[in-house]
mmCIF file of C-alpha atoms in Angstrom:
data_model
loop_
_atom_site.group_PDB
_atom_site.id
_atom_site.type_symbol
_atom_site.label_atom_id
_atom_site.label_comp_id
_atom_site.label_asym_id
_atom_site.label_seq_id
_atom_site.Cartn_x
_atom_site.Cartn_y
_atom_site.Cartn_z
ATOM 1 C CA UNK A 6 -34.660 195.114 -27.652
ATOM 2 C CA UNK A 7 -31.841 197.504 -28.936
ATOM 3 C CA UNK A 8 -32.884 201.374 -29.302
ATOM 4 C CA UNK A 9 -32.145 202.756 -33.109
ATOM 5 C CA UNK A 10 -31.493 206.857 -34.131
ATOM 6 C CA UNK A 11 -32.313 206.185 -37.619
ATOM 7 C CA UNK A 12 -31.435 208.833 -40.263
ATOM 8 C CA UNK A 13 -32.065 209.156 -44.118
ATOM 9 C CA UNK A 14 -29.774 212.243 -45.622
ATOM 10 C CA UNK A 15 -29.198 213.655 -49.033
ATOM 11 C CA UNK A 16 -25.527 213.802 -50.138
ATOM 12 C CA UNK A 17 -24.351 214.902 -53.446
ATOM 13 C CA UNK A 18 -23.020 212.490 -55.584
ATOM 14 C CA UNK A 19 -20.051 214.547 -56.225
ATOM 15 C CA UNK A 20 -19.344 214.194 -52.370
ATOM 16 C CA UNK A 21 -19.155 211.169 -52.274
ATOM 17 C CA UNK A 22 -15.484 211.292 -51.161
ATOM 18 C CA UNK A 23 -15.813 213.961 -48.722
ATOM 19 C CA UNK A 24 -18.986 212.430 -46.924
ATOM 20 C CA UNK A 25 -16.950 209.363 -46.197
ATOM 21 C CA UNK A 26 -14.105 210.494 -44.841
ATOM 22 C CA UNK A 27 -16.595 212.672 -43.219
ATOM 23 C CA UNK A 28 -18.499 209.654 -41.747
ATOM 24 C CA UNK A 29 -14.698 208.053 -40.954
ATOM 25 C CA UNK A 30 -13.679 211.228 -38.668
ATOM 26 C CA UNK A 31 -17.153 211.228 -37.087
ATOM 27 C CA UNK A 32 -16.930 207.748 -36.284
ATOM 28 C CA UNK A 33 -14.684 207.458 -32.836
ATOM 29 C CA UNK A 34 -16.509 211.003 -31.557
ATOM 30 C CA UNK A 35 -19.519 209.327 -31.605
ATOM 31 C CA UNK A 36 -18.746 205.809 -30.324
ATOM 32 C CA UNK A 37 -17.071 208.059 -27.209
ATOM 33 C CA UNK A 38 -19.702 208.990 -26.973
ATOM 34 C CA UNK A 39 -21.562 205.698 -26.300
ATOM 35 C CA UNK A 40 -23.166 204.427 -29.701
ATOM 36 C CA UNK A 41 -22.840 200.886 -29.689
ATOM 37 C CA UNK A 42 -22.376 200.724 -33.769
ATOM 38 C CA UNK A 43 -22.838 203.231 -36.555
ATOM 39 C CA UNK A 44 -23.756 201.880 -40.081
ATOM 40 C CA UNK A 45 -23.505 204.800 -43.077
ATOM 41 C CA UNK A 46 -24.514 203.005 -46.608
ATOM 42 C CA UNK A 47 -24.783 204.333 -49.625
ATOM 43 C CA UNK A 48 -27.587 204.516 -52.164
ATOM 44 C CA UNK A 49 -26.643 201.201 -54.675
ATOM 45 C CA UNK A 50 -30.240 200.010 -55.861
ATOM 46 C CA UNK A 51 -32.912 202.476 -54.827
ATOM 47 C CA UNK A 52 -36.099 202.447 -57.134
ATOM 48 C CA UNK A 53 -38.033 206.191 -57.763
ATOM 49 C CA UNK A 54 -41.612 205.659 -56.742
ATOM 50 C CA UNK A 55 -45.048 206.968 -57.690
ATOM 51 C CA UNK A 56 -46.179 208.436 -54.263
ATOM 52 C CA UNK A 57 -43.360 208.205 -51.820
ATOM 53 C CA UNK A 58 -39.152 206.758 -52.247
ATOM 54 C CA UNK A 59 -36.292 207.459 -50.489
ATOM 55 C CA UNK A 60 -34.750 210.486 -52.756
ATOM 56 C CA UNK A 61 -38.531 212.257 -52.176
ATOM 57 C CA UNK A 62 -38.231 212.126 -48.816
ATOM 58 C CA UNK A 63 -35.443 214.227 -48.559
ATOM 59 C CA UNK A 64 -36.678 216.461 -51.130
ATOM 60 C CA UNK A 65 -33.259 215.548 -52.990
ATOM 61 C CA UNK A 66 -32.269 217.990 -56.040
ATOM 62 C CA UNK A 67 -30.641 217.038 -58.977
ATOM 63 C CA UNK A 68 -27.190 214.977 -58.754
ATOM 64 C CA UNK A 69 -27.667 214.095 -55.037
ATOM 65 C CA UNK A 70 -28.569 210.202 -53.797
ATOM 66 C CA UNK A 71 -29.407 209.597 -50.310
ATOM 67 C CA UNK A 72 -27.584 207.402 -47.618
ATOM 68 C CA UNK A 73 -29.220 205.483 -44.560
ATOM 69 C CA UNK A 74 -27.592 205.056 -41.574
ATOM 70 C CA UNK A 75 -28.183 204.480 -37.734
ATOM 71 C CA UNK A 76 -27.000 204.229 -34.456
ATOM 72 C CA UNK A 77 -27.308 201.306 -32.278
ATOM 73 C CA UNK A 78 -27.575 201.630 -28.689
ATOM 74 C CA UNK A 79 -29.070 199.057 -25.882
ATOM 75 C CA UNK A 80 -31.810 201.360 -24.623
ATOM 76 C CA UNK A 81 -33.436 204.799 -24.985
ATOM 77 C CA UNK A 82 -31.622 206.052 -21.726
ATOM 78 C CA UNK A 83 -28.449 205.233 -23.400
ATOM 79 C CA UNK A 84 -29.339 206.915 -26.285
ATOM 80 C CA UNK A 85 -30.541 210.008 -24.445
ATOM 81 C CA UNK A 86 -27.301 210.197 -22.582
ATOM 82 C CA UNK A 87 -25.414 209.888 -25.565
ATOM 83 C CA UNK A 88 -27.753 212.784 -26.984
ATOM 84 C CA UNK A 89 -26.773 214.990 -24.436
ATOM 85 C CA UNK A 90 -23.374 214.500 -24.712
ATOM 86 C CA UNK A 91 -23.316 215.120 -28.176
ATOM 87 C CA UNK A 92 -25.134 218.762 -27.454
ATOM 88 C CA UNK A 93 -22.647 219.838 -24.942
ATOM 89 C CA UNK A 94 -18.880 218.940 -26.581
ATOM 90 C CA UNK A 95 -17.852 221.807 -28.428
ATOM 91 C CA UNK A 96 -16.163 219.359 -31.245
ATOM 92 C CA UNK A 97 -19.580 218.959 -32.562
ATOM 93 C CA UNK A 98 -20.002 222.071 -33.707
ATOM 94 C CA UNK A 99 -16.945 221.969 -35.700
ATOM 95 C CA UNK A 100 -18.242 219.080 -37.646
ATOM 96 C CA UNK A 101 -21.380 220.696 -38.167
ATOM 97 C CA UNK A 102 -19.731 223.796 -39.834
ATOM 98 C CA UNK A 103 -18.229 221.070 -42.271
ATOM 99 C CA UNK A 104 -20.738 218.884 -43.160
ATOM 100 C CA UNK A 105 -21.117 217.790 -46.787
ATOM 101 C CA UNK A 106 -24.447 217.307 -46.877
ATOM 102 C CA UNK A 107 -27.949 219.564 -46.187
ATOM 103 C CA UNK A 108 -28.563 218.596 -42.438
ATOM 104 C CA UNK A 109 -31.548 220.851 -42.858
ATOM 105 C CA UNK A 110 -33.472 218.022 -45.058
ATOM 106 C CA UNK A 111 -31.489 215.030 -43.499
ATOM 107 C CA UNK A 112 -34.847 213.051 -41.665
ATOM 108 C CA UNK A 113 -34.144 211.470 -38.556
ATOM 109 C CA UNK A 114 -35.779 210.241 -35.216
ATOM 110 C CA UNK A 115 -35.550 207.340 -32.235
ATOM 111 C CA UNK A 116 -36.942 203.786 -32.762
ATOM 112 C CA UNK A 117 -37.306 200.985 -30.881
ATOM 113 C CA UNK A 118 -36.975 197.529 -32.010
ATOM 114 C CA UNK A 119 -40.109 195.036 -32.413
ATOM 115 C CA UNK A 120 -38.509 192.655 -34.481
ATOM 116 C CA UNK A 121 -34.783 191.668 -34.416
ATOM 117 C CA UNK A 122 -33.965 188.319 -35.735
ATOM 118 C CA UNK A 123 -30.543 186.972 -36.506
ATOM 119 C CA UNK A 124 -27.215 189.126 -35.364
ATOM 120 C CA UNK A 125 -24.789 189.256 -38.109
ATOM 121 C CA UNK A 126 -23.257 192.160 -40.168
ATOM 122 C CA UNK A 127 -22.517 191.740 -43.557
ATOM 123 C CA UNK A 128 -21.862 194.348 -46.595
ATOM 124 C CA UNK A 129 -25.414 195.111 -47.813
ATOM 125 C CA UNK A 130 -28.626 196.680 -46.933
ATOM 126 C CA UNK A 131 -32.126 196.791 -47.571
ATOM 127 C CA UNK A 132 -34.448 199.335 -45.444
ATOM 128 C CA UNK A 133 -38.025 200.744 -45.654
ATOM 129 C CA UNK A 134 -39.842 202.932 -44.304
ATOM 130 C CA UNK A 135 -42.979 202.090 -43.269
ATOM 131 C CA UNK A 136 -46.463 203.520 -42.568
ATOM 132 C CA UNK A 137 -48.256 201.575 -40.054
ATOM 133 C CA UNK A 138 -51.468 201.992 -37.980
ATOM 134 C CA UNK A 139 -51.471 202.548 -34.653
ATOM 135 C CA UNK A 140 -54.803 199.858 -33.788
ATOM 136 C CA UNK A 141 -52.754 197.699 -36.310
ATOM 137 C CA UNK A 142 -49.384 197.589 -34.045
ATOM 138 C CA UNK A 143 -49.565 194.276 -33.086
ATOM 139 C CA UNK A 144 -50.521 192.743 -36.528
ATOM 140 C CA UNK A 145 -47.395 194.431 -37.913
ATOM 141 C CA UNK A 146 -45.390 192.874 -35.192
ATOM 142 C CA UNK A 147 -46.699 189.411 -35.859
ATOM 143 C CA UNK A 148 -46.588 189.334 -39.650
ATOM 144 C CA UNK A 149 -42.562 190.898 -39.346
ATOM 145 C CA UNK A 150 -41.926 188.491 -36.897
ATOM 146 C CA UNK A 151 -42.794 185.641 -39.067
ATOM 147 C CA UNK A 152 -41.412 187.134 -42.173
ATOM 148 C CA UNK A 153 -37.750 187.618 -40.749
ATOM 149 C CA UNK A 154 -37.071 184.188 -39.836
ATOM 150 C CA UNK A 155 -38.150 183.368 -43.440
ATOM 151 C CA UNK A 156 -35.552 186.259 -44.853
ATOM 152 C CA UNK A 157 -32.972 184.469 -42.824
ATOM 153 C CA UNK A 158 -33.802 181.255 -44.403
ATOM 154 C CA UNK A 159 -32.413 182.640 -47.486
ATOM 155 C CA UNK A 160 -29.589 184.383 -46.048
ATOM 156 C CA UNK A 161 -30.143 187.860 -44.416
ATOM 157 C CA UNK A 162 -27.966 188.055 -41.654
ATOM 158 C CA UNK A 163 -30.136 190.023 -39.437
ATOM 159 C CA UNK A 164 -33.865 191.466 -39.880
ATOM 160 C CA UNK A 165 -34.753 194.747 -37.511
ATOM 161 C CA UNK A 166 -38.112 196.270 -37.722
ATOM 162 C CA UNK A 167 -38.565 199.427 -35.435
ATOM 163 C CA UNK A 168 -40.850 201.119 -34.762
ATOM 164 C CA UNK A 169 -41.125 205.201 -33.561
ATOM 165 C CA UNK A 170 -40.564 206.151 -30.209
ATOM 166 C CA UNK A 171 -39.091 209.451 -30.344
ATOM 167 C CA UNK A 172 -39.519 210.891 -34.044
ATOM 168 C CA UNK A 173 -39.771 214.797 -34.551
ATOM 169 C CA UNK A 174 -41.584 216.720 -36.622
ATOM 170 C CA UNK A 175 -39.538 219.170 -38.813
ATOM 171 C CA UNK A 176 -39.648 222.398 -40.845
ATOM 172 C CA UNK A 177 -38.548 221.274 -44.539
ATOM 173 C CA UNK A 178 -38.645 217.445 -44.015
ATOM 174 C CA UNK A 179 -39.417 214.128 -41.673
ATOM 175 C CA UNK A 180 -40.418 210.435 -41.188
ATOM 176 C CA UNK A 181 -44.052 211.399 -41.193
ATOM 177 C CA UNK A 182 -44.185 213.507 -44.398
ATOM 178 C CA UNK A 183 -41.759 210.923 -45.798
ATOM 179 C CA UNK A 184 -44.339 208.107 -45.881
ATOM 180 C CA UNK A 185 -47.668 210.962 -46.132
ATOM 181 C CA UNK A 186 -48.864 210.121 -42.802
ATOM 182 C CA UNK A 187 -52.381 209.725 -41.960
ATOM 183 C CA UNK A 188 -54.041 210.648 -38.986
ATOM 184 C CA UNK A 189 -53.851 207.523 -36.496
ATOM 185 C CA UNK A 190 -50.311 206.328 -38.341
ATOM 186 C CA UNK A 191 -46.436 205.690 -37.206
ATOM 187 C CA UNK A 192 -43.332 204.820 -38.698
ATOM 188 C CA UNK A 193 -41.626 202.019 -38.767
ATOM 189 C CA UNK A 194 -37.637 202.009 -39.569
ATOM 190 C CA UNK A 195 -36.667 198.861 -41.186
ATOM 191 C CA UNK A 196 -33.310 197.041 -42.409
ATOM 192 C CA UNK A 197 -32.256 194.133 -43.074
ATOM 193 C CA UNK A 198 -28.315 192.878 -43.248
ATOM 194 C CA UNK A 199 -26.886 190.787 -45.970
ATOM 195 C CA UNK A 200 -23.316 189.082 -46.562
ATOM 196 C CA UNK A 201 -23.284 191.230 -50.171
ATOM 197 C CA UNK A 202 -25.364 192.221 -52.656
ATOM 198 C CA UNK A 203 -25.134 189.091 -54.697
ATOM 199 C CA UNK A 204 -26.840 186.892 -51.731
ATOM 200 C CA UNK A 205 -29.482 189.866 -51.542
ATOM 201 C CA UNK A 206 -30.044 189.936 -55.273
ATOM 202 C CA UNK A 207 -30.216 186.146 -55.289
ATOM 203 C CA UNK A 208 -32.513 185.714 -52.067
ATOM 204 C CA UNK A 209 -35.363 188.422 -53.348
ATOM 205 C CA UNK A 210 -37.312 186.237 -56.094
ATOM 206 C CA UNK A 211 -37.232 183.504 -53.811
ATOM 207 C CA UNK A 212 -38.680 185.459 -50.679
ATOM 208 C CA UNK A 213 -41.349 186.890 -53.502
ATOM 209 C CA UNK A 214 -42.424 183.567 -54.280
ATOM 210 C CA UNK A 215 -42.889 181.986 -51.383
ATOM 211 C CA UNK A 216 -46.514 181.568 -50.022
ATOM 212 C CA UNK A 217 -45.203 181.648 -46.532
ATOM 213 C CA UNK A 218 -44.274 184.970 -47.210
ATOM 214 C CA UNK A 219 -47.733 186.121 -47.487
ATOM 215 C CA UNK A 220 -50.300 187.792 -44.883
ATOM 216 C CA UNK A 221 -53.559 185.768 -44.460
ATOM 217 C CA UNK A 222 -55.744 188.636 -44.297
ATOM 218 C CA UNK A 223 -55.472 192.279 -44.909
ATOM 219 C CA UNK A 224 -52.045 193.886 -44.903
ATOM 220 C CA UNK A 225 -51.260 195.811 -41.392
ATOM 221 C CA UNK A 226 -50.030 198.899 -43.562
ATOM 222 C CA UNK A 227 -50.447 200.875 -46.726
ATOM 223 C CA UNK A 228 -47.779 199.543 -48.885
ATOM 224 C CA UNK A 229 -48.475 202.251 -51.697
ATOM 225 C CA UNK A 230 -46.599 205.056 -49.130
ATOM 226 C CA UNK A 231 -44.155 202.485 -47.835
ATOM 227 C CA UNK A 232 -40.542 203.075 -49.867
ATOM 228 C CA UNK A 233 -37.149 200.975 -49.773
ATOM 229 C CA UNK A 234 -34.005 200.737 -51.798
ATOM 230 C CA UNK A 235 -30.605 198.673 -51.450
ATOM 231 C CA UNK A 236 -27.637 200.404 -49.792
ATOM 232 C CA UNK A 237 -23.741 199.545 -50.230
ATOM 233 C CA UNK A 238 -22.516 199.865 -46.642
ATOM 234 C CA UNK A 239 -19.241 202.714 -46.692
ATOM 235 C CA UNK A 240 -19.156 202.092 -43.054
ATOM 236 C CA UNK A 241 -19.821 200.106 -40.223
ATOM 237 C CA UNK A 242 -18.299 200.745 -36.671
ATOM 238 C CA UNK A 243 -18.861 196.980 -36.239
ATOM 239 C CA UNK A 244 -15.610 196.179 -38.530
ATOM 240 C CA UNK A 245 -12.207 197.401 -38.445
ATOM 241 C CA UNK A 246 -12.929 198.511 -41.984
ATOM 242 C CA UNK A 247 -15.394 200.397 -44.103
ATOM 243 C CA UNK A 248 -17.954 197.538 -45.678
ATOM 244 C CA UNK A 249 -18.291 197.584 -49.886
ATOM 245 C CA UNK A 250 -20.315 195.438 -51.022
#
């Protein structure tokens, strides 16, 4: 299963600009440095919820969105290599000195995959974040299994659930205050890929009412403190060009 550094960060709207051709310069550094693809998308359709969403779990301030984005790599021992080279070439901290964007409340960590299904690319994404139970690992994995073969059905390119492996805990923000986590409780990083937004917008009531779609008992997580939003990809290492949706 492929290994995922999955990040959520608060960018300015006003920087829009500047973060991608940020994300564009950072882009050969870090496949040299052995990420398999990098996927930046922007906030496009990303509700505000009641306990937990993506712009509170970044703390973001007024006139900033968020972007998700993450780095594919075959293992965790690629990933830690690549890690390590990152820490030790002095370009990086040039591009930290010139980020635009708070790196201080950007919320990031290592997952690996329990669920990939289907392995194309598209222009769109939907993630979550998820909190799941630790003695309900297993049920998770089933009922995601099942379910991404349906959202293929109706044309997601590819479904990845993932789940933490390597996740810190930070000062101002994290994955586990991001979802409220409960004593017992991971996360689990979640995307799935679509041609464009149209196919996504088009697919959703039909994946809602389908009874396949359904679990046939209790649900293996606390959807209340799970959050997710659609993303407009601005880049994908995967394609000669940025992706727009």
């Amino acid at each position: 299963m492929t290994y995922f550094e999955g990040f959520v960060v608060p960018v300015s709207e006003a920087n829009r600009e500047a973060y991608e051709k940020h994300a564009r310069e950072f882009a050969p550094l870090v496949q040299e440095m052995g990420v398999k693809r990098m996927v930046e998308a922007w906030a496009n359709d990303v509700p505000d919820g009641k306990v937990t969403d993506f712009k509170k779990s970044v703390n973001a301030e007024a006139g900033e969105t968020v972007v998700f984005s993450f780095f594919e790599y075959g293992s965790r021992a690629e990933r830690d290599a690549a890690n390590e080279r990152f820490q030790s070439d002095p370009r990086m901290k040039d591009m930290g000195a010139n980020m635009p964007f708070d790196g201080k409340r950007m919320i990031f960590g290592g997952f690996e995959a329990i669920v990939e299904e289907g392995s194309g690319h598209g222009g769109y994404v939907d993630g979550w974040v998820i909190p799941v139970p630790e003695a309900k690992r297993e049920a998770f994995q089933q009922l995601a299994a099942r379910n991404a073969k349906y959202f293929v059905e109706y044309g997601a390119l590819r479904v990845v659930e993932a789940i933490a492996d390597d996740v810190p805990k930070g000062k101002v923000t994290d994955f586990y205050r991001a979802i409220k986590a409960e004593d017992g409780e991971t996360v689990v990083f979640s995307f799935i890929e679509w041609p464009d937004k149209a196919t996504r917008d088009a697919a959703w009531p039909k994946v809602m009412a389908d009874d396949r779609m359904q679990p046939s008992g209790d649900m293996p997580f606390d959807g209340k403190r799970m959050f997710w939003g659609g993303f407009e990809k601005i880049l994908d290492t995967a394609k000669r060009e940025p992706a727009h949706a």
